[in-house]
């Protein structure tokens, strides 16, 4: 019997459909997320597009906006397609334990549809867990490669606690925050999803080879690139949209003013995902990107797993109770506490009722309510007194 | 010649009006900010209220909501009024170099009208500068007494830089953040306003006696309490509304989960002032209050003086230019940079125009634009390409 969400083998079904073969091949032909390819597939179907580029058949521009540049693109795709052998590509992936999923497959995460024309043509995956299932209760945790010990610590605490509560961490594969996120989540006993910007047979960075093996054992590695693809700077930026799209929310733990994590944040915002940032010392340049997200881009300030789950969790299943007041009633004297305790929060009551409930005389009740009102603990409405939530 | 905003002497005009005497005496009779007293003054006038309590004449409840408790209040006010001698009180203040201001006086800060019924009856002040003038370009900076070295450092940097740009710091008189705020602002060459919860002849806390003398020399000390009043816990909470009301915005630098600074924050929000918070390490309990303000109460994340001035400054006079992008175009290769530079930000242009401007062929322009689009640097509209602001 397999664990819930576990995948039975490492490979694509032994008889892949023409659609799967075509889309797998197209990942080797067009740049990931190229909207012209996205539109071509949407218009003509992946099989027709693949045949047209592979067999150099004519292919109409999918829309008027593609009219001017489509011939140029088609030439480039055709040139690359000549070097792609679908059967060999899938066989090689199979040998590597890499499977492929296309839209409509059970493992395909449907939230990627939000990427519209920039949706991946296919996904290459390796690992014990089902990608779609992993992402159901997941959150993206990203940040700088050159992280500070503070950032690494905050990442570790956050991802460990998320893992303990059954939340999957999605991140890249870089040194720094990405690596710390995977390690802490795996230690916390959860799956993680590593979204890579190269082929799954390319260990990049080299020092994360063992980490990627661990992610594969407990979670899943995923990429848009066919086996053999080396990473490029462009690929990292394009990859970031996948991290944002796979999850209901992205947490930026630490990011300098020009960190790539801010690119992921930008994708999260565009996709209407929840954008969160962990604050840090104002003296740290590595937190300045987070502070900018908080100040100018409506990121939610999160400091612990409970904050994150409150943002991305389901109402009822995940939300925690709200604390009622900021001011500590313990700061009040005994009499004031007694009167405060006698007040309802949602309805109002008259002074005499408060006096009776608090077992004090009317004069004392009135005086004490005045003190409490001035301190912001209670307020007087048209129909009487009530306790206030703070601040 | 006196400096702009400096006050000529330390004392109230030698012939105070009956209104001034009455309001000064009422500060010794009712708790500060008691809305029943505020309404009584609004209804009957301060002179009539003072005579009624001093000479035990009848006084009608100012409104129906006061009907039930007004007799009780009046009894208490009358008992206290018997011990108040208006002439002696003002003479004593004069001896101490303390002046009094009432609504309508040139030194009265009209923004206190926003407190409505909780507006002070009168203000007692000591110091070289005019309170109203000081508060024109001011910001409240508050935080915990038990501040961390991080909080003290952040406060110092912030208030020094605000002072250098001519902004006045308004704070309480406590140890910790309050004290650090005054010291840094004074060092930066600006006035500061210390809002105290006791009479101006009471040095509380004792260790700030010299600091208060410095504030008096360069700025102004202000309180609602007549000379001789000792501080009480209640007085601190009520005092916080003044700090919030005097300024267009309040910055909470460091605050534990139950800090009194959160009470000031709550007043700032109620008064529709700008609420700001300085983030700190998530590992510090002393920043947890600030993070809560950021997360749940729409406080603006500020990390330096420029952030604060952007929030409370006047458009045109104080605002700084926005930085254009988060992603560093320097991360791009030379070709991509060239194509990006050829693009307008506000209008769109066709691919051929971009190619010509970047001095590349059409194919290269199109390919490079695709890369830039995937990275979020450019976008394609119906009529052509344009550069994007990030994120």
XYZ file of C-alpha atoms in Angstrom, chain A:
391
model
C 0.000 0.000 0.000
C 1.241 3.441 -0.774
C 1.147 6.408 1.537
C -1.473 9.049 0.753
C -0.021 11.281 -1.898
C 2.929 9.021 -2.570
C 3.630 8.106 -6.142
C 4.037 4.482 -7.024
C 7.102 4.680 -9.217
C 9.527 7.230 -10.495
C 8.522 7.070 -14.115
C 6.008 8.271 -16.649
C 3.415 5.635 -17.651
C 5.048 3.203 -20.062
C 2.738 4.261 -22.896
C 2.722 8.034 -22.868
C 0.031 9.753 -24.906
C 0.886 11.797 -27.984
C -0.032 14.885 -25.941
C 2.513 13.990 -23.250
C 5.240 13.286 -25.792
C 4.511 16.505 -27.663
C 4.504 18.694 -24.567
C 7.622 17.004 -23.162
C 9.412 17.707 -26.437
C 8.213 21.300 -26.521
C 9.971 21.943 -23.188
C 13.175 21.297 -25.130
C 12.131 23.586 -27.964
C 10.764 26.849 -26.537
C 11.904 28.907 -23.568
C 9.783 28.119 -20.485
C 6.774 30.349 -20.166
C 7.105 31.841 -23.649
C 3.595 33.253 -24.121
C 3.769 32.812 -27.907
C 4.261 29.066 -27.423
C 1.503 29.104 -24.782
C -0.870 30.709 -27.262
C 0.221 28.382 -30.086
C -0.547 25.334 -27.924
C -3.864 26.836 -26.821
C -4.835 27.522 -30.451
C -3.534 24.494 -32.328
C -2.992 21.882 -29.611
C 0.385 20.622 -28.423
C 0.478 17.660 -30.832
C -0.066 19.865 -33.893
C 2.473 22.413 -32.708
C 5.051 19.724 -32.055
C 4.489 18.121 -35.478
C 4.646 21.489 -37.187
C 7.998 22.381 -35.649
C 9.433 18.891 -35.854
C 8.275 18.142 -39.386
C 8.593 21.750 -40.566
C 4.949 21.959 -41.514
C 3.235 25.357 -41.740
C 1.742 26.762 -38.533
C -0.478 29.840 -38.393
C 0.294 32.552 -35.863
C -2.102 31.915 -32.966
C -3.220 35.531 -32.659
C -2.809 38.891 -34.305
C -0.349 40.030 -31.664
C 1.931 37.151 -32.695
C 1.698 37.964 -36.384
C 4.850 40.051 -36.640
C 7.296 37.856 -34.745
C 5.844 34.400 -35.166
C 7.811 33.383 -38.239
C 11.041 34.223 -36.442
C 10.037 32.217 -33.400
C 8.905 29.279 -35.526
C 12.286 29.177 -37.260
C 14.057 29.000 -33.904
C 11.726 26.307 -32.570
C 12.168 24.250 -35.735
C 15.932 24.457 -35.527
C 15.863 23.178 -31.966
C 13.220 20.535 -32.666
C 15.515 18.820 -35.129
C 17.739 17.843 -32.215
C 14.868 16.490 -30.080
C 13.880 12.816 -30.130
C 10.729 12.355 -28.078
C 11.142 8.649 -27.394
C 14.779 8.996 -26.431
C 13.979 11.983 -24.187
C 11.309 10.091 -22.262
C 13.454 6.974 -22.070
C 16.327 8.970 -20.666
C 14.014 10.597 -18.102
C 12.704 7.180 -17.178
C 16.241 5.940 -16.593
C 16.825 8.900 -14.298
C 13.629 8.239 -12.345
C 12.159 11.417 -13.771
C 8.464 11.504 -14.742
C 6.596 14.061 -16.786
C 3.153 15.547 -16.222
C 1.023 17.623 -18.557
C -2.203 19.578 -17.955
C -5.024 17.184 -17.179
C -2.778 14.532 -15.608
C -3.697 13.579 -12.026
C -0.414 15.015 -10.742
C -0.762 18.328 -12.605
C -1.340 21.210 -10.146
C -4.327 23.007 -11.562
C -3.394 26.296 -9.865
C -0.754 26.655 -12.607
C -3.621 27.548 -14.929
C -3.489 30.989 -13.292
C -0.307 31.551 -15.293
C -2.486 31.597 -18.442
C -0.265 31.879 -21.529
C 2.843 31.492 -19.398
C 1.741 28.125 -17.993
C 4.445 25.447 -18.322
C 4.110 23.180 -21.359
C 4.898 20.201 -19.129
C 6.563 19.515 -15.775
C 9.446 17.154 -15.118
C 9.411 15.631 -11.637
C 11.391 13.291 -9.468
C 10.592 12.203 -5.951
C 8.412 10.084 -3.707
C 5.458 12.430 -3.424
C 2.720 13.629 -5.722
C 3.276 17.261 -6.694
C -0.382 18.261 -6.808
C -1.049 16.678 -3.453
C 2.032 18.286 -1.893
C 0.904 21.733 -2.966
C -2.576 21.483 -1.472
C -1.334 22.716 1.912
C 1.857 24.458 0.960
C 3.580 27.785 1.251
C 6.526 29.192 -0.660
C 9.475 30.281 1.479
C 12.164 32.190 -0.379
C 15.035 34.543 0.287
C 18.599 35.507 -0.416
C 21.404 33.137 -1.238
C 23.785 35.252 0.832
C 21.588 34.964 3.909
C 22.578 36.139 7.379
C 22.590 33.854 10.401
C 19.442 35.716 11.464
C 17.741 34.869 8.177
C 18.812 31.245 8.328
C 17.572 30.988 11.912
C 14.221 32.624 11.125
C 13.794 30.334 8.096
C 14.588 27.272 10.152
C 12.123 28.143 12.910
C 9.393 28.992 10.420
C 9.701 25.954 8.160
C 10.147 23.507 11.006
C 6.968 24.792 12.669
C 5.082 24.764 9.362
C 6.211 21.175 8.812
C 5.075 20.156 12.284
C 1.607 21.417 11.413
C 1.604 19.491 8.150
C 2.393 22.346 5.788
C 4.654 21.687 2.835
C 7.437 24.153 2.066
C 8.015 25.077 -1.584
C 11.284 26.775 -2.461
C 14.110 26.917 -4.957
C 17.292 24.944 -4.690
C 19.792 27.697 -3.934
C 22.178 28.085 -1.026
C 21.029 30.330 1.799
C 17.329 30.659 2.595
C 16.177 28.020 0.035
C 18.444 25.354 1.475
C 17.618 26.238 5.086
C 13.910 26.048 4.277
C 14.151 22.529 2.830
C 16.358 21.254 5.642
C 14.142 22.585 8.425
C 10.947 21.338 6.781
C 12.415 17.878 6.222
C 13.591 17.803 9.842
C 10.079 18.801 10.884
C 8.783 15.721 9.115
C 7.024 17.266 6.127
C 7.486 16.970 2.411
C 9.133 19.793 0.534
C 8.951 20.813 -3.094
C 12.139 22.066 -4.760
C 11.504 23.987 -7.965
C 14.675 23.955 -10.039
C 15.854 26.030 -12.971
C 17.703 23.193 -14.701
C 17.265 19.565 -15.695
C 16.712 17.156 -12.794
C 19.920 15.288 -13.644
C 21.928 18.477 -13.142
C 22.926 19.014 -9.529
C 23.027 22.790 -9.235
C 24.369 24.014 -6.965
C 26.728 21.088 -6.609
C 26.814 21.340 -2.803
C 23.086 20.627 -2.627
C 23.328 17.200 -4.265
C 22.630 15.421 -0.974
C 19.864 17.849 -0.057
C 18.158 17.197 -3.404
C 18.364 13.456 -2.714
C 16.643 14.053 0.638
C 13.968 16.224 -0.983
C 13.409 13.439 -3.520
C 12.971 10.861 -0.754
C 10.443 12.865 1.268
C 8.979 15.227 -1.305
C 9.419 16.114 -4.928
C 11.779 18.011 -7.227
C 10.173 19.751 -10.172
C 11.313 21.736 -13.200
C 10.120 22.911 -16.595
C 13.420 21.903 -18.187
C 14.076 18.501 -19.777
C 16.943 16.406 -18.410
C 20.306 17.736 -19.448
C 19.399 21.446 -19.309
C 22.018 23.583 -17.571
C 20.848 26.503 -15.422
C 20.894 30.053 -16.791
C 20.233 33.402 -15.166
C 17.090 33.818 -17.217
C 15.855 30.403 -16.122
C 15.936 31.449 -12.451
C 13.712 34.449 -13.046
C 11.235 32.397 -15.067
C 11.333 29.617 -12.478
C 10.246 32.082 -9.777
C 6.778 32.367 -11.325
C 6.304 28.623 -10.736
C 7.176 28.874 -7.036
C 4.630 31.669 -6.684
C 1.964 29.909 -8.737
C 2.207 26.506 -7.039
C 1.381 27.922 -3.592
C -1.396 30.012 -2.062
C 1.187 32.339 -0.527
C 4.837 33.331 -0.639
C 6.935 34.263 2.394
C 10.081 36.317 1.761
C 12.305 35.678 4.771
C 15.311 37.765 3.916
C 16.029 39.756 0.778
C 18.416 42.530 -0.045
C 17.204 45.438 -2.139
C 17.856 43.555 -5.400
C 17.307 39.947 -4.395
C 15.699 37.520 -6.810
C 13.249 36.705 -4.000
C 11.606 40.032 -4.778
C 10.964 38.732 -8.286
C 9.111 35.773 -6.778
C 7.214 38.255 -4.590
C 6.246 40.209 -7.669
C 4.877 37.076 -9.336
C 2.945 36.192 -6.173
C 1.275 39.579 -6.188
C 0.411 39.381 -9.867
C -1.125 35.956 -9.348
C -3.188 37.289 -6.412
C -1.375 34.978 -4.016
C -0.810 36.158 -0.468
C 2.499 37.954 -0.168
C 4.189 37.776 3.236
C 7.486 39.091 4.553
C 9.478 38.366 7.689
C 10.791 41.582 9.261
C 14.325 41.906 10.518
C 16.643 44.469 12.024
C 16.514 47.804 10.190
C 20.289 47.739 10.464
C 20.478 44.702 8.138
C 20.635 45.319 4.384
C 19.462 41.730 3.929
C 16.100 42.637 5.454
C 15.664 45.822 3.446
C 13.840 44.051 0.629
C 11.397 42.548 3.142
C 10.789 45.939 4.701
C 10.168 47.427 1.285
C 7.588 44.716 0.575
C 5.924 45.520 3.911
C 5.978 49.265 3.329
C 5.141 49.626 -0.332
C 3.649 46.366 -1.548
C 1.108 45.386 1.095
C 3.016 42.295 2.155
C 1.680 40.861 5.406
C 4.140 40.972 8.303
C 4.676 37.400 9.522
C 6.925 36.366 12.388
C 5.980 32.738 13.005
C 4.222 29.765 11.446
C 0.888 30.680 13.047
C 0.952 34.042 11.230
C 1.584 32.305 7.918
C -1.100 29.678 8.415
C -3.560 32.400 9.367
C -2.949 33.918 5.941
C -2.991 30.827 3.749
C -4.980 28.372 5.849
C -8.610 27.511 5.472
C -11.095 29.240 7.728
C -12.248 26.764 10.322
C -9.484 24.249 9.737
C -6.422 26.388 10.290
C -7.229 29.740 11.825
C -6.229 30.484 15.374
C -8.292 32.410 17.884
C -7.650 36.129 18.052
C -6.191 37.635 21.178
C -8.617 40.200 22.472
C -6.660 43.157 23.798
C -3.204 44.622 23.501
C -3.222 46.324 26.860
C -2.808 43.977 29.737
C -5.715 44.160 32.151
C -3.122 43.009 34.692
C -1.764 46.531 34.528
C -5.000 47.754 36.094
C -5.763 47.820 39.795
C -8.031 45.238 41.310
C -11.134 47.418 41.254
C -10.707 48.392 37.602
C -10.181 44.754 36.650
C -13.368 43.800 38.440
C -15.394 46.467 36.649
C -13.815 45.603 33.304
C -14.673 41.943 33.806
C -18.287 42.925 34.395
C -18.600 44.423 30.911
C -19.774 42.624 27.790
C -17.730 42.997 24.584
C -20.472 42.903 22.000
C -23.456 44.528 23.658
C -23.683 47.564 25.902
C -24.992 47.739 29.462
C -25.970 50.595 31.758
C -23.821 51.827 34.633
C -26.168 50.326 37.232
C -25.858 46.893 35.627
C -22.085 47.152 35.670
C -22.138 48.245 39.307
C -24.307 45.272 40.255
C -22.212 42.771 38.278
C -18.949 44.122 39.707
C -20.468 44.374 43.194
C -19.534 48.019 43.654
C -21.668 51.099 44.289
C -22.845 53.301 41.438
C -20.399 56.097 42.214
C -17.445 53.728 42.212
C -18.624 52.051 39.012
C -18.967 55.387 37.235
C -15.583 56.635 38.380
C -13.872 53.392 37.464
C -15.559 53.281 34.049
C -14.258 56.791 33.432
C -10.732 55.654 34.230
C -11.141 52.601 31.979
C -12.564 54.742 29.167
C -9.654 57.163 29.339
C -7.280 54.208 29.178
C -9.025 52.840 26.130
C -10.331 49.699 27.824
C -14.040 50.553 27.562
C -16.213 52.873 25.555
C -19.581 54.449 26.051
C -22.137 54.096 23.300
C -25.569 55.692 23.082
C -27.088 52.840 25.065
C -24.387 52.159 27.661
C -20.895 50.815 28.247
C -18.973 48.062 26.523
C -15.445 46.663 26.641
C -13.218 47.587 23.711
C -10.927 45.455 21.639
C -7.525 47.030 21.348
C -5.788 48.863 19.959
